[in-house]
C-alpha positions as semicolon CSV with decimal commas, in nm:
position;residue;x (nm);y (nm);z (nm)
1;M;6,475;6,266;7,700
2;P;6,353;6,573;7,891
3;G;6,246;6,504;8,246
4;Q;6,329;6,132;8,228
5;G;6,273;5,960;8,561
6;S;6,108;6,258;8,729
7;S;5,745;6,350;8,793
8;A;5,839;6,708;8,702
9;A;5,853;6,621;8,330
10;G;5,669;6,898;8,147
11;I;5,689;7,143;8,440
12;T;5,853;7,428;8,249
13;W;5,843;7,804;8,249
14;D;5,595;8,015;8,061
15;L;5,810;8,318;7,982
16;T;5,557;8,485;7,753
17;D;5,484;8,741;8,024
18;L;5,820;8,882;7,919
19;F;5,848;8,814;7,545
20;A;5,696;8,570;7,298
21;S;6,017;8,397;7,187
22;H;6,391;8,444;7,148
23;D;6,331;8,617;6,813
24;D;6,041;8,835;6,927
25;P;6,080;9,176;6,752
26;Q;5,974;9,343;7,078
27;I;6,312;9,253;7,227
28;E;6,499;9,475;6,981
29;A;6,223;9,738;6,999
30;T;6,264;9,754;7,378
31;L;6,640;9,783;7,349
32;E;6,604;10,058;7,089
33;E;6,360;10,248;7,312
34;C;6,608;10,215;7,600
35;R;6,883;10,358;7,378
36;R;6,663;10,651;7,278
37;R;6,570;10,726;7,638
38;A;6,931;10,688;7,751
39;D;7,050;10,941;7,494
40;A;6,774;11,183;7,592
41;F;6,861;11,129;7,958
42;A;7,227;11,209;7,891
43;A;7,135;11,524;7,698
44;R;6,913;11,640;7,985
45;Y;7,124;11,553;8,291
46;R;7,493;11,534;8,198
47;G;7,686;11,800;8,390
48;T;7,392;11,896;8,614
49;V;7,472;11,697;8,927
50;R;7,833;11,733;9,032
51;W;7,871;12,105;9,095
52;A;7,781;12,273;9,424
53;G;7,433;12,421;9,442
54;S;7,296;12,183;9,180
55;P;7,075;12,001;9,129
56;S;6,766;12,079;9,330
57;A;6,610;11,788;9,515
58;E;6,325;11,788;9,264
59;A;6,561;11,775;8,965
60;L;6,766;11,495;9,120
61;L;6,446;11,305;9,199
62;A;6,327;11,338;8,840
63;G;6,662;11,209;8,714
64;V;6,661;10,912;8,950
65;K;6,308;10,817;8,846
66;E;6,388;10,834;8,475
67;L;6,707;10,632;8,525
68;E;6,507;10,378;8,722
69;A;6,249;10,348;8,442
70;I;6,517;10,288;8,179
71;Q;6,689;10,026;8,390
72;E;6,360;9,851;8,463
73;A;6,286;9,820;8,090
74;L;6,639;9,699;8,024
75;G;6,607;9,455;8,312
76;R;6,302;9,298;8,148
77;V;6,507;9,208;7,841
78;G;6,802;9,096;8,050
79;A;6,584;8,875;8,267
80;Y;6,425;8,710;7,964
81;A;6,760;8,641;7,797
82;G;6,905;8,505;8,121
83;L;6,609;8,280;8,199
84;L;6,595;8,144;7,846
85;Y;6,967;8,073;7,854
86;A;6,936;7,899;8,193
87;S;6,659;7,678;8,053
88;D;6,896;7,542;7,785
89;T;7,254;7,664;7,798
90;G;7,342;7,450;7,497
91;R;7,097;7,601;7,249
92;L;7,275;7,834;7,008
93;E;6,984;8,079;6,967
94;Y;6,969;8,128;7,344
95;Q;7,345;8,167;7,370
96;N;7,338;8,431;7,098
97;L;7,050;8,621;7,258
98;Q;7,220;8,616;7,597
99;Q;7,543;8,749;7,452
100;R;7,370;9,015;7,238
101;V;7,163;9,143;7,529
102;E;7,469;9,140;7,753
103;E;7,667;9,347;7,503
104;Q;7,385;9,594;7,440
105;G;7,322;9,617;7,812
106;T;7,685;9,712;7,859
107;D;7,651;9,982;7,592
108;L;7,346;10,126;7,766
109;A;7,513;10,109;8,106
110;N;7,800;10,309;7,966
111;R;7,563;10,576;7,830
112;L;7,404;10,614;8,173
113;L;7,716;10,578;8,385
114;F;7,780;10,951;8,412
115;F;7,480;11,011;8,640
116;E;7,603;10,785;8,918
117;L;7,957;10,916;8,885
118;E;7,841;11,278;8,905
119;W;7,640;11,195;9,216
120;L;7,949;11,036;9,369
121;G;8,157;11,335;9,264
122;L;7,934;11,579;9,453
123;E;8,116;11,703;9,764
124;E;8,001;11,560;10,095
125;G;7,828;11,869;10,236
126;A;7,617;11,926;9,926
127;A;7,523;11,556;9,908
128;A;7,428;11,547;10,277
129;S;7,212;11,856;10,233
130;L;7,025;11,695;9,942
131;L;6,974;11,371;10,132
132;R;6,792;11,564;10,407
133;E;6,534;11,691;10,156
134;P;6,188;11,530;10,209
135;A;6,137;11,491;9,833
136;L;6,425;11,245;9,817
137;A;6,314;11,038;10,117
138;P;6,193;10,742;9,902
139;Y;6,539;10,712;9,745
140;R;6,754;10,819;10,040
141;H;6,883;10,470;10,117
142;Y;6,962;10,404;9,751
143;L;7,154;10,730;9,715
144;E;7,336;10,682;10,046
145;T;7,436;10,330;9,949
146;L;7,583;10,450;9,620
147;R;7,804;10,698;9,801
148;R;7,961;10,420;10,006
149;F;8,141;10,321;9,685
150;R;8,270;10,675;9,626
151;P;8,636;10,598;9,716
152;H;8,641;10,304;9,475
153;K;8,498;10,447;9,153
154;L;8,715;10,512;8,850
155;S;8,676;10,786;8,592
156;E;8,390;10,759;8,345
157;A;8,626;10,658;8,063
158;E;8,787;10,392;8,280
159;E;8,452;10,257;8,400
160;K;8,340;10,224;8,038
161;V;8,649;10,024;7,951
162;V;8,589;9,795;8,249
163;N;8,230;9,735;8,141
164;E;8,335;9,653;7,786
165;K;8,623;9,422;7,877
166;D;8,404;9,225;8,121
167;N;8,207;9,086;7,826
168;T;8,518;8,906;7,703
169;G;8,661;8,867;8,053
170;R;8,480;8,755;8,363
171;R;8,138;8,723;8,199
172;A;8,286;8,508;7,924
173;F;8,451;8,280;8,178
174;G;8,120;8,264;8,365
175;R;7,949;8,147;8,046
176;L;8,223;7,889;7,990
177;F;8,171;7,748;8,338
178;A;7,790;7,736;8,301
179;E;7,800;7,571;7,961
180;L;8,072;7,324;8,058
181;T;7,910;7,206;8,383
182;S;7,565;7,190;8,222
183;S;7,696;6,973;7,939
184;L;7,892;6,725;8,150
185;A;7,779;6,363;8,138
186;F;7,842;6,140;8,441
187;P;7,823;5,774;8,328
188;L;7,690;5,560;8,611
189;E;7,603;5,192;8,615
190;R;7,279;5,105;8,789
191;D;7,069;4,792;8,764
192;G;7,296;4,656;8,495
193;Q;7,270;4,960;8,272
194;V;7,502;5,256;8,225
195;R;7,326;5,589;8,196
196;D;7,472;5,935;8,145
197;L;7,351;6,159;8,426
198;T;7,354;6,535;8,465
199;L;7,542;6,699;8,750
200;S;7,214;6,751;8,941
201;E;7,111;6,386;8,899
202;T;7,453;6,264;9,012
203;L;7,451;6,481;9,325
204;A;7,097;6,360;9,403
205;L;7,226;6,001;9,428
206;L;7,433;6,098;9,733
207;Y;7,102;6,096;9,924
208;Q;7,012;5,738;9,829
209;P;6,999;5,456;10,089
210;D;7,218;5,222;9,879
211;R;7,573;5,282;10,005
212;A;7,738;5,121;9,703
213;L;7,536;5,349;9,476
214;R;7,638;5,655;9,678
215;R;8,002;5,551;9,654
216;R;7,981;5,502;9,276
217;A;7,807;5,838;9,234
218;S;8,077;6,008;9,442
219;E;8,355;5,841;9,246
220;V;8,213;5,922;8,903
221;L;8,138;6,280;9,013
222;F;8,500;6,353;9,096
223;E;8,641;6,142;8,810
224;V;8,451;6,346;8,551
225;L;8,533;6,677;8,719
226;A;8,902;6,579;8,729
227;R;8,897;6,505;8,355
228;H;8,788;6,865;8,298
229;G;9,021;6,997;8,565
230;L;9,232;7,211;8,334
231;A;8,934;7,414;8,209
232;L;8,785;7,444;8,557
233;T;9,116;7,548;8,714
234;V;9,202;7,804;8,447
235;T;8,850;7,948;8,461
236;Y;8,872;8,002;8,836
237;D;9,227;8,134;8,810
238;A;9,124;8,394;8,553
239;L;8,827;8,512;8,760
240;V;9,024;8,542;9,083
241;Q;9,303;8,729;8,905
242;D;9,046;8,962;8,748
243;H;8,899;9,023;9,093
244;L;9,238;9,102;9,242
245;L;9,322;9,332;8,953
246;M;9,000;9,528;8,996
247;D;9,054;9,546;9,372
248;R;9,391;9,708;9,307
249;L;9,251;9,953;9,053
250;R;8,956;10,042;9,275
251;R;9,165;10,062;9,591
252;Y;8,979;9,800;9,791
253;P;9,183;9,695;10,095
254;H;9,106;9,322;10,069
255;P;8,917;9,082;9,835
256;M;8,598;9,074;10,046
257;A;8,567;9,451;10,084
258;E;8,349;9,511;9,778
259;R;8,112;9,230;9,879
260;H;8,083;9,373;10,231
261;L;7,987;9,712;10,090
262;S;7,722;9,551;9,870
263;N;7,595;9,347;10,166
264;E;7,592;9,656;10,390
265;I;7,795;9,484;10,657
266;D;8,152;9,524;10,781
267;Q;8,446;9,287;10,793
268;E;8,449;9,272;11,172
269;A;8,088;9,154;11,195
270;V;8,142;8,889;10,925
271;E;8,461;8,759;11,082
272;R;8,296;8,743;11,423
273;M;8,012;8,536;11,276
274;L;8,252;8,297;11,099
275;Q;8,456;8,248;11,415
276;V;8,143;8,160;11,613
277;A;8,051;7,912;11,339
278;E;8,394;7,747;11,353
279;A;8,376;7,730;11,733
280;N;8,061;7,522;11,690
281;Y;8,201;7,268;11,439
282;G;8,189;7,019;11,727
283;I;7,809;7,005;11,700
284;A;7,843;6,866;11,350
285;Q;8,124;6,626;11,442
286;D;7,916;6,488;11,731
287;Y;7,622;6,444;11,497
288;F;7,836;6,265;11,238
289;A;7,950;6,022;11,510
290;L;7,585;5,964;11,603
291;K;7,494;5,905;11,239
292;A;7,777;5,655;11,194
293;R;7,635;5,452;11,483
294;L;7,285;5,470;11,335
295;L;7,418;5,346;11,001
296;G;7,625;5,075;11,167
297;L;7,953;5,221;11,047
298;P;8,276;5,281;11,241
299;R;8,309;5,619;11,070
300;L;8,125;5,806;10,799
301;A;8,275;5,836;10,454
302;L;8,206;6,166;10,281
303;Y;7,941;6,003;10,062
304;D;7,757;5,889;10,379
305;Q;7,694;6,235;10,522
306;Y;7,356;6,270;10,344
307;A;7,258;5,903;10,358
308;P;6,904;5,858;10,489
309;V;6,864;5,727;10,844
310;G;6,555;5,608;11,025
311;G;6,270;5,495;10,806
312;P;6,298;5,514;10,428
313;L;6,169;5,842;10,292
314;P;5,901;5,789;10,032
315;A;5,946;5,941;9,690
316;C;5,757;6,267;9,656
317;T;5,602;6,364;9,324
318;F;5,600;6,725;9,216
319;D;5,221;6,739;9,258
320;R;5,253;6,612;9,614
321;A;5,527;6,866;9,683
322;R;5,288;7,138;9,570
323;E;5,019;7,018;9,814
324;V;5,260;7,001;10,108
325;I;5,416;7,339;10,041
326;L;5,086;7,521;9,997
327;A;4,943;7,366;10,314
328;A;5,250;7,464;10,519
329;L;5,267;7,819;10,386
330;G;4,893;7,868;10,425
331;A;4,904;7,762;10,789
332;F;5,152;8,043;10,854
333;A;4,976;8,319;10,658
334;P;4,700;8,297;10,395
335;V;4,884;8,548;10,176
336;F;5,179;8,308;10,156
337;R;4,957;8,034;10,012
338;E;4,776;8,269;9,775
339;V;5,100;8,397;9,626
340;A;5,275;8,058;9,615
341;D;4,981;7,899;9,437
342;Q;5,029;8,140;9,148
343;F;5,382;8,008;9,091
344;F;5,244;7,660;9,029
345;A;4,924;7,755;8,850
346;R;5,073;8,017;8,619
347;R;5,390;7,826;8,527
348;W;5,640;8,048;8,700
349;I;5,846;7,738;8,786
350;D;6,076;7,529;8,567
351;A;6,134;7,200;8,751
352;E;6,193;6,950;8,468
353;I;6,531;6,776;8,444
354;R;6,692;6,796;8,101
355;K;7,036;6,812;7,951
356;G;7,171;7,162;7,900
357;K;6,957;7,314;8,172
358;H;7,128;7,521;8,440
359;G;7,210;7,304;8,741
360;G;7,090;7,361;9,095
361;A;6,810;7,602;9,173
362;F;6,750;7,976;9,183
363;C;6,477;8,237;9,195
364;S;6,494;8,540;8,967
365;S;6,300;8,851;9,071
366;P;6,366;9,093;8,784
367;S;6,179;9,398;8,913
368;P;5,872;9,500;9,117
369;A;5,682;9,540;8,789
370;L;5,724;9,167;8,715
371;H;5,667;8,845;8,904
372;P;5,959;8,620;9,008
373;Y;6,059;8,300;8,828
374;I;6,195;7,980;8,984
375;L;6,430;7,721;8,835
376;C;6,500;7,387;9,002
377;N;6,585;7,031;8,899
378;Y;6,322;6,816;9,069
379;T;6,434;6,454;9,119
380;D;6,137;6,326;9,328
381;N;6,356;6,324;9,638
382;L;6,182;6,455;9,948
383;R;6,479;6,687;9,993
384;D;6,375;6,855;9,669
385;V;6,052;6,960;9,840
386;M;6,267;7,174;10,067
387;T;6,449;7,314;9,765
388;V;6,122;7,421;9,604
389;A;6,007;7,567;9,938
390;H;6,336;7,757;9,965
391;E;6,305;7,911;9,618
392;L;5,936;7,986;9,674
393;G;6,043;8,176;9,984
394;H;6,260;8,393;9,760
395;G;5,961;8,429;9,528
396;L;5,735;8,535;9,813
397;H;5,993;8,791;9,921
398;G;6,011;8,930;9,569
399;W;5,634;8,940;9,537
400;L;5,571;9,108;9,872
401;A;5,839;9,371;9,808
402;R;5,669;9,488;9,487
403;K;5,543;9,801;9,663
404;Q;5,905;9,921;9,654
405;S;6,055;10,097;9,353
406;T;6,317;9,922;9,139
407;F;6,609;10,086;9,320
408;N;6,465;9,986;9,660
409;Y;6,356;9,637;9,556
410;D;6,652;9,403;9,593
411;T;6,792;9,317;9,933
412;P;7,165;9,272;9,994
413;L;7,279;8,911;10,012
414;T;7,288;8,920;10,392
415;T;6,907;8,938;10,412
416;A;6,829;8,772;10,078
417;E;6,770;8,435;10,248
418;T;6,527;8,566;10,510
419;A;6,212;8,430;10,346
420;S;6,368;8,131;10,169
421;V;6,505;7,960;10,480
422;F;6,193;8,056;10,676
423;G;5,982;7,885;10,409
424;E;6,194;7,573;10,441
425;F;6,133;7,559;10,817
426;L;5,758;7,602;10,771
427;V;5,747;7,308;10,530
428;F;5,977;7,097;10,746
429;D;5,768;7,149;11,058
430;H;5,453;7,066;10,861
431;L;5,602;6,739;10,738
432;L;5,724;6,649;11,087
433;R;5,382;6,714;11,244
434;E;5,196;6,515;10,980
435;E;5,424;6,209;10,985
436;P;5,302;5,934;11,227
437;D;5,598;5,694;11,187
438;P;5,879;5,775;11,438
439;A;6,140;5,624;11,206
440;V;6,035;5,849;10,919
441;R;6,021;6,144;11,156
442;L;6,381;6,068;11,253
443;A;6,475;6,057;10,886
444;L;6,309;6,395;10,828
445;L;6,478;6,546;11,132
446;C;6,822;6,419;11,030
447;G;6,767;6,551;10,679
448;K;6,684;6,895;10,817
449;I;6,987;6,892;11,043
450;E;7,209;6,801;10,750
451;D;7,058;7,073;10,531
452;T;7,119;7,321;10,812
453;F;7,480;7,203;10,841
454;A;7,518;7,247;10,466
455;T;7,390;7,604;10,489
456;V;7,580;7,713;10,800
457;F;7,891;7,500;10,843
458;R;7,959;7,411;10,480
459;Q;7,914;7,770;10,365
460;T;8,163;7,872;10,634
461;V;8,403;7,617;10,484
462;L;8,341;7,757;10,136
463;T;8,414;8,108;10,258
464;R;8,736;8,000;10,426
465;F;8,840;7,822;10,106
466;E;8,782;8,137;9,904
467;Q;8,988;8,341;10,147
468;E;9,271;8,088;10,124
469;A;9,247;8,072;9,743
470;F;9,272;8,450;9,710
471;T;9,573;8,456;9,942
472;R;9,746;8,189;9,733
473;R;9,668;8,364;9,403
474;K;9,858;8,675;9,509
475;G;10,179;8,475;9,492
476;S;10,133;8,263;9,180
477;R;9,871;8,129;8,944
478;F;9,648;7,845;9,055
479;T;9,731;7,481;9,008
480;A;9,485;7,197;9,053
481;E;9,710;7,059;9,329
482;G;9,715;7,388;9,519
483;L;9,342;7,439;9,500
484;G;9,285;7,081;9,608
485;E;9,509;7,130;9,910
486;A;9,328;7,451;10,008
487;W;8,992;7,280;9,968
488;L;9,086;6,978;10,180
489;K;9,244;7,202;10,445
490;A;8,921;7,401;10,492
491;N;8,708;7,086;10,496
492;R;8,926;6,895;10,743
493;R;8,870;7,166;11,004
494;Y;8,496;7,105;10,971
495;Y;8,479;6,726;10,943
496;G;8,765;6,653;11,184
497;E;8,810;6,282;11,246
498;A;8,438;6,215;11,214
499;V;8,424;6,189;10,834
500;E;8,669;6,024;10,594
501;L;8,748;6,243;10,292
502;P;8,838;6,056;9,971
503;E;9,129;6,168;9,757
504;G;8,893;6,263;9,473
505;Y;8,727;6,520;9,699
506;R;9,011;6,760;9,622
507;W;8,793;6,849;9,319
508;G;8,498;6,940;9,542
509;W;8,557;7,312;9,485
510;S;8,533;7,290;9,108
511;Y;8,156;7,283;9,050
512;I;8,049;7,551;9,302
513;P;7,882;7,824;9,092
514;H;7,911;8,095;9,359
515;F;8,292;8,086;9,329
516;I;8,248;8,174;8,963
517;H;7,952;8,409;8,943
518;T;7,934;8,583;9,283
519;R;8,257;8,564;9,476
520;F;8,226;8,567;9,857
521;Y;7,853;8,507;9,832
522;C;7,867;8,209;10,066
523;Y;7,892;8,383;10,402
524;A;7,553;8,539;10,330
525;Y;7,403;8,188;10,358
526;V;7,551;8,157;10,706
527;F;7,409;8,495;10,800
528;G;7,069;8,413;10,651
529;E;7,033;8,070;10,811
530;L;7,134;8,184;11,159
531;L;6,913;8,491;11,127
532;V;6,614;8,278;11,035
533;L;6,681;8,032;11,317
534;A;6,649;8,329;11,552
535;L;6,340;8,466;11,374
536;Y;6,174;8,125;11,364
537;R;6,228;8,084;11,736
538;M;6,063;8,424;11,783
539;Y;5,769;8,300;11,577
540;R;5,737;7,986;11,793
541;E;5,746;8,199;12,107
542;Q;5,525;8,489;11,993
543;G;5,281;8,314;11,763
544;A;5,046;8,524;11,551
545;T;5,175;8,857;11,686
546;F;5,506;8,791;11,508
547;I;5,355;8,751;11,162
548;P;5,268;9,116;11,076
549;R;5,618;9,236;11,172
550;Y;5,777;8,960;10,969
551;L;5,563;9,039;10,664
552;A;5,657;9,406;10,703
553;L;6,024;9,305;10,691
554;L;5,969;9,123;10,361
555;E;5,762;9,407;10,216
556;A;6,042;9,653;10,295
557;G;6,267;9,487;10,037
558;G;6,593;9,681;10,017
559;S;6,447;10,016;10,123
560;D;6,674;10,048;10,427
561;A;6,994;9,901;10,565
562;P;6,966;9,544;10,702
563;E;7,081;9,665;11,043
564;A;6,793;9,914;11,059
565;L;6,529;9,675;10,925
566;L;6,630;9,394;11,160
567;A;6,647;9,626;11,460
568;R;6,268;9,661;11,430
569;L;6,251;9,290;11,515
570;G;6,500;9,317;11,801
571;V;6,798;9,170;11,613
572;D;7,156;9,294;11,670
573;F;7,387;9,099;11,441
574;R;7,698;9,266;11,584
575;D;7,650;9,082;11,912
576;P;7,833;8,743;11,912
577;S;7,566;8,605;12,144
578;F;7,311;8,659;11,867
579;W;7,500;8,415;11,644
580;Q;7,538;8,168;11,928
581;K;7,159;8,160;11,969
582;G;7,138;8,020;11,620
583;F;7,380;7,743;11,706
584;D;7,188;7,670;12,023
585;E;6,886;7,607;11,799
586;I;7,095;7,374;11,582
587;R;7,209;7,191;11,894
588;R;6,845;7,154;11,999
589;L;6,764;6,983;11,670
590;V;7,056;6,743;11,713
591;E;6,950;6,662;12,069
592;Q;6,597;6,600;11,945
593;A;6,729;6,356;11,685
594;T;6,947;6,185;11,947
595;A;6,646;6,132;12,171
596;L;6,425;6,013;11,885
597;A;6,693;5,760;11,787
598;G;6,699;5,626;12,144
599;E;7,065;5,715;12,178
600;P;7,227;5,843;12,497
601;R;7,303;6,215;12,494
602;V;7,663;6,244;12,379
603;L;7,685;6,605;12,264
604;R;7,974;6,801;12,408
605;A;7,882;7,110;12,608
606;G;7,814;7,429;12,412
């Protein structure tokens, strides 16, 4: 039954702003118009970019704008197909639409591919001269960013083959993973009845106060994943091998290089950040020891790490979540509340729990001509309020950046979490201020600490696991045993002796969607969380004077490099001390929880 056991039953998307239904004739009409414009574009611009002395800045600008318009129209269809598919991955009509749009999108991408390749083929002096032209100023960052990939592009014929084979290669394996994990049933006995739960519902039980229930949920989670271990292992093996193959063909020096270029950051800065994170694992281990004492346990088991402490957290209905979030965002800036209210009022959110729906949560911002859409699986847990706030932060970012053009709209992953994590902190602080019961305040504070750990420390673990997995795959194909060993190795460095890891946890890697869909995504969460900890401290120190500069950062979208945009706020992410400031803020939260719990200060020195 859709939405069973959740107040979010019936909270579903209205996607009619895009198209009326999966069989709306306007879908094919839009694709046909894109094909017509693509052919006309090719007839007009093919061969005009790559030779010295051509094109003029005005001609290049006209070509970029027409390409942008075609891709925006195509993106509308792609967004609709993707959102519909995410709403029910098991429905055949949605599967067929997703695949058809994917295939036709590939065909259109191949028709337009020449323009980018000709721009990359232009010799450096001619390209630099064009980039200095005032007419191209609005697209300078976009054009400069493209040229960073110049050493790694293949010929047009080869790029077309890659695009075509991806539909039956990595995209197909991505669909397999999504459909498999969305269809899994986790049978769990509760109150004398066995009920089949979704992945999202099973994970939500790890936050329940009943320790026996948490243990059963943990056991059934890994038992079911293990039963599907062959498909999950082969899927990941194929995707990693595909990645390594393309790295070799494109001449990338290491598996993270392409992601770094997309994120507009370098390997040295990322590695420095990860090393600082690992040097601060002790903060988490000290906190886990504190939590074990608060729970009356000699040591935490893995399924205890998110157990509530302090006073019991009341259930929070979706309507109540809306009230809390709007109040918190409005207290920061009226525009935040005004925009967020539209997401609830105009059905831009799909929060209902139902079988076949994409697990987890995400925000899709298709283009500046459209509004964003949010998917979550709301289980009436107070933690889910933070999830909605997080995705609404993404939505606010997408909405405020609409003044940018399509090619300047999206941010790299490194700054993609800037508004989402900030929104979480606004809502958290609001809840903490409004709660009179010290025990409940402790529970809220511990929950926030644990969410922060999950975003900073756990994402560091995930990144280290990916690095280890890619190293292992160069020698031989994956086995479930090898992946389990790599997963436990990365996690033991984080948890140390403070948390007991069960044997079944060797399957903990197998349901992480980022490993499948966006490899090496996870370090961007570390970057984003630590960045926001620094920005939020600036907000606490500067008050209202901070707000206009922060809004300007969000409005800028992806119009400049993250380093340049953040410099306007005084941020230098190449300085290791910048990252340490974020961990000092995390330590402050842990010390606050220690004091609120009436415990002696036991944190090791920073």
